[in-house]
Amino acid sequence: EATGFDLRGFGRSGGPRATIDRWSQLHDDVEERVVALRSAAPARPLVLYGHSLGALVVLGYVLDGRARPDLLVLSAPAVRARIGILQRLTVGGLGRFAPDLRIPNGIDPDMLTCDPAVGSAYVGDPLCVHRSTLRFARAGFAEQQRVARGIDRLGIETLVIHGGQDRLVPLEASRVLEGRPGVTRIVYPAMRHEIHNESDGPRVVADIVGWVRERVSRMPPNHALVEAGAELRYDSGN
């Protein structure tokens, strides 16, 4: 069974759009859901999945020593991102004096997948946020640096997946995780940023499910096993 939620300021969640008082508020949101899911099904394995910015959030969450999931899946983790020098200078300089100023995220819809329909859906989705505050951007850059410094503390089995043609989050961003104890990294050479939304996305989902099932099968017998016939469901719109 899969469940998902929108972080504050995004999607259907409340609050000002794409801004934050402190980055750890995003970790608070994740922890609230992890604790709730643990309470609802304390014996079942819990896998935490994050894509892009969401992968940065959940990776930082795990490194922050919060309530732990059993397994972690990171899709195109934005530990680094291709940000133009002008945009970085704007965030670093002007961000100190006008933190609530909103700037475009600069995402070219063509970067998302090889399917133009996915980019069109992104542009036309009223729930997508295309501008964020300088405060949010500064906090995000600081979190990237914090996660990079603390990556050696990652102590949970992790699957990392990344498109080889990703022009939004560079492939080297996830390379820092490759070869670490408990980490499996899969690169899909012909895919772009949203690999789960590519035409061959079902293969990616099957790889994730296979990895999760194999890890769960090795958990102690008193730890819940995935029920026979259970499937990982996902919403291609998130």
Coordinates of C-alpha atoms in Angstrom, one line a residue:
E1 CA 0.0 0.0 0.0
A2 CA 1.3 3.5 -0.9
T3 CA 0.3 6.8 0.6
G4 CA 1.5 10.3 -0.3
F5 CA 1.0 13.9 0.9
D6 CA 1.8 17.4 -0.1
L7 CA 4.3 19.4 1.9
R8 CA 3.2 22.7 3.3
G9 CA 3.0 25.4 0.7
F10 CA 2.8 22.9 -2.2
G11 CA -0.1 21.1 -3.9
R12 CA -3.2 21.0 -1.9
S13 CA -1.5 21.8 1.4
G14 CA -2.2 25.1 3.2
G15 CA 0.2 27.9 3.8
P16 CA 2.0 30.5 1.6
R17 CA 3.2 29.0 -1.6
A18 CA 6.8 27.7 -1.8
T19 CA 8.3 29.5 1.2
I20 CA 9.5 28.4 4.6
D21 CA 10.4 29.8 7.9
R22 CA 13.0 27.1 8.6
W23 CA 13.8 24.0 6.5
S24 CA 13.2 21.6 9.4
Q25 CA 9.5 22.4 9.1
L26 CA 9.5 20.1 6.1
H27 CA 11.1 17.4 8.3
D28 CA 8.3 18.1 10.8
D29 CA 5.8 17.3 8.1
V30 CA 7.5 14.1 7.1
E31 CA 7.8 13.0 10.7
E32 CA 4.2 13.6 11.4
R33 CA 3.2 11.2 8.5
V34 CA 5.9 8.6 9.5
V35 CA 4.6 8.5 13.1
A36 CA 1.0 8.3 12.0
L37 CA 1.7 5.4 9.6
R38 CA 3.7 3.6 12.2
S39 CA 0.8 3.9 14.6
A40 CA -1.7 2.7 12.1
A41 CA 0.4 -0.4 11.1
P42 CA 3.2 -0.8 13.6
A43 CA 4.2 -4.3 12.3
R44 CA 4.4 -3.5 8.7
P45 CA 7.7 -2.3 6.9
L46 CA 7.7 1.4 6.1
V47 CA 9.5 2.7 3.0
L48 CA 10.1 6.4 2.6
Y49 CA 10.2 7.6 -1.1
G50 CA 11.2 11.0 -2.3
H51 CA 11.7 12.5 -5.8
S52 CA 14.0 15.5 -6.6
L53 CA 13.4 18.2 -4.0
G54 CA 11.4 15.6 -2.1
A55 CA 14.4 13.3 -2.1
L56 CA 16.5 16.0 -0.7
V57 CA 13.9 16.5 2.0
V58 CA 13.6 12.8 3.0
L59 CA 17.4 12.3 2.9
G60 CA 17.9 15.3 5.1
Y61 CA 15.1 13.9 7.3
V62 CA 16.8 10.6 7.8
L63 CA 20.2 12.3 8.5
D64 CA 18.4 14.5 11.1
G65 CA 17.8 11.5 13.4
R66 CA 14.0 11.6 13.2
A67 CA 11.6 8.7 13.5
R68 CA 13.1 6.2 11.0
P69 CA 11.6 4.3 8.1
D70 CA 12.8 0.8 7.3
L71 CA 13.9 1.5 3.8
L72 CA 14.6 4.7 1.7
V73 CA 14.1 5.3 -2.0
L74 CA 15.6 8.4 -3.6
S75 CA 14.7 9.4 -7.1
A76 CA 17.0 12.0 -8.7
P77 CA 18.0 13.4 -5.2
A78 CA 18.6 17.1 -5.5
V79 CA 21.7 17.1 -3.4
R80 CA 23.1 19.2 -6.2
A81 CA 21.2 21.0 -9.0
R82 CA 22.1 22.9 -12.2
I83 CA 21.5 26.4 -11.1
G84 CA 22.8 29.3 -13.2
I85 CA 25.4 31.6 -11.7
L86 CA 23.1 34.6 -12.0
Q87 CA 20.4 32.9 -10.1
R88 CA 22.8 31.7 -7.4
L89 CA 24.1 35.3 -7.0
T90 CA 20.5 36.6 -6.8
V91 CA 19.6 34.1 -4.1
G92 CA 22.8 34.6 -2.1
G93 CA 22.9 38.4 -2.3
L94 CA 19.4 39.8 -2.8
G95 CA 18.0 37.0 -0.6
R96 CA 19.5 38.7 2.4
F97 CA 17.5 41.9 1.9
A98 CA 14.4 40.7 0.1
P99 CA 13.7 37.1 1.4
D100 CA 10.1 37.2 0.4
L101 CA 10.8 38.1 -3.3
R102 CA 9.7 35.4 -5.6
I103 CA 11.7 34.2 -8.5
P104 CA 10.9 31.6 -11.3
N105 CA 12.2 28.1 -10.7
G106 CA 13.6 28.0 -14.3
I107 CA 12.4 24.5 -15.0
D108 CA 12.1 23.9 -18.8
P109 CA 9.2 21.4 -19.2
D110 CA 11.3 19.6 -21.8
M111 CA 13.7 18.6 -19.0
L112 CA 11.1 16.4 -17.3
T113 CA 10.6 13.5 -19.7
C114 CA 10.9 12.5 -23.3
D115 CA 7.1 12.7 -23.5
P116 CA 6.0 16.3 -24.4
A117 CA 2.6 15.6 -22.9
V118 CA 4.2 15.4 -19.4
G119 CA 5.7 18.8 -19.8
S120 CA 2.4 20.3 -21.0
A121 CA 0.6 18.8 -18.1
Y122 CA 3.2 20.3 -15.7
V123 CA 2.7 23.8 -17.2
G124 CA -1.0 23.6 -17.1
D125 CA -1.4 22.0 -13.6
P126 CA -2.9 24.7 -11.3
L127 CA -1.3 22.9 -8.3
C128 CA 2.2 23.2 -9.6
V129 CA 4.2 26.0 -8.1
H130 CA 6.5 27.8 -10.6
R131 CA 8.0 30.5 -8.4
S132 CA 9.5 30.3 -4.9
T133 CA 10.7 32.9 -2.4
L134 CA 14.4 33.7 -2.1
R135 CA 14.0 32.6 1.5
F136 CA 13.1 29.1 0.3
A137 CA 15.9 29.0 -2.2
R138 CA 18.5 30.1 0.4
A139 CA 17.3 27.4 2.8
G140 CA 17.4 24.8 0.1
F141 CA 21.0 25.6 -0.9
A142 CA 22.0 25.5 2.8
E143 CA 20.3 22.1 3.2
Q144 CA 22.1 20.7 0.2
Q145 CA 25.4 21.7 1.9
R146 CA 24.3 20.2 5.2
V147 CA 23.3 16.9 3.6
A148 CA 26.5 16.7 1.6
R149 CA 28.5 17.1 4.9
G150 CA 26.5 14.5 6.7
I151 CA 26.1 11.8 4.0
D152 CA 28.5 9.5 5.9
R153 CA 25.8 9.2 8.6
L154 CA 23.4 7.4 6.2
G155 CA 22.7 4.2 8.0
I156 CA 19.6 2.8 6.3
E157 CA 19.3 0.6 3.2
T158 CA 18.7 2.9 0.3
L159 CA 17.7 2.6 -3.4
V160 CA 18.9 5.5 -5.6
I161 CA 17.4 5.8 -9.1
H162 CA 18.4 8.5 -11.6
G163 CA 17.8 9.2 -15.3
G164 CA 21.0 9.3 -17.3
Q165 CA 19.7 12.2 -19.4
D166 CA 18.6 14.3 -16.4
R167 CA 19.4 18.0 -17.1
L168 CA 17.7 19.3 -14.0
V169 CA 19.5 17.3 -11.3
P170 CA 22.9 16.3 -12.6
L171 CA 23.8 12.6 -12.5
E172 CA 26.8 13.4 -10.3
A173 CA 24.4 14.5 -7.6
S174 CA 23.5 10.9 -6.9
R175 CA 26.9 9.5 -7.6
V176 CA 28.0 10.6 -4.2
L177 CA 25.8 7.9 -2.8
E178 CA 27.0 5.1 -5.0
G179 CA 29.1 2.4 -3.3
R180 CA 28.1 3.4 0.2
P181 CA 27.1 0.5 2.6
G182 CA 23.5 -0.5 2.0
V183 CA 23.1 1.7 -1.0
T184 CA 21.9 0.4 -4.4
R185 CA 22.1 2.9 -7.3
I186 CA 20.4 2.3 -10.7
V187 CA 20.9 4.7 -13.7
Y188 CA 18.4 4.6 -16.6
P189 CA 20.6 5.9 -19.5
A190 CA 17.9 7.1 -21.8
M191 CA 15.6 8.7 -19.3
R192 CA 15.3 12.3 -18.1
H193 CA 14.3 13.8 -14.7
E194 CA 10.9 12.2 -14.0
I195 CA 11.9 8.6 -14.8
H196 CA 8.6 7.3 -13.3
N197 CA 6.7 9.4 -15.9
E198 CA 8.7 8.2 -18.9
S199 CA 7.1 5.8 -21.3
D200 CA 9.1 3.0 -19.7
G201 CA 8.1 4.2 -16.2
P202 CA 6.4 0.9 -15.3
R203 CA 9.8 -0.8 -15.6
V204 CA 11.2 1.7 -13.0
V205 CA 8.3 1.0 -10.7
A206 CA 8.8 -2.7 -11.1
D207 CA 12.5 -2.3 -10.2
I208 CA 11.5 -0.4 -7.1
V209 CA 9.0 -3.0 -6.0
G210 CA 11.5 -5.8 -6.6
W211 CA 14.1 -4.1 -4.6
V212 CA 11.7 -3.4 -1.7
R213 CA 10.3 -7.0 -1.7
E214 CA 13.8 -8.4 -1.7
R215 CA 14.9 -6.3 1.3
V216 CA 11.6 -7.0 3.2
S217 CA 12.1 -10.7 2.6
R218 CA 15.3 -10.5 4.7
M219 CA 13.7 -8.7 7.6
P220 CA 13.3 -10.6 10.9
P221 CA 10.2 -12.9 10.9
N222 CA 8.5 -10.9 13.5
H223 CA 8.7 -7.8 11.3
A224 CA 5.7 -7.7 9.0
L225 CA 6.0 -9.2 5.6
V226 CA 4.4 -7.7 2.5
E227 CA 1.0 -9.3 2.1
A228 CA 0.7 -11.7 -0.8
G229 CA -0.4 -9.9 -3.9
A230 CA 0.3 -6.4 -2.4
E231 CA 1.3 -3.8 -5.0
L232 CA 3.0 -0.5 -4.9
R233 CA 0.6 2.1 -6.3
Y234 CA 1.7 5.5 -7.5
D235 CA 0.1 8.6 -8.8
S236 CA 1.9 9.8 -12.0
G237 CA 0.7 13.3 -11.3
N238 CA 2.9 13.7 -8.2

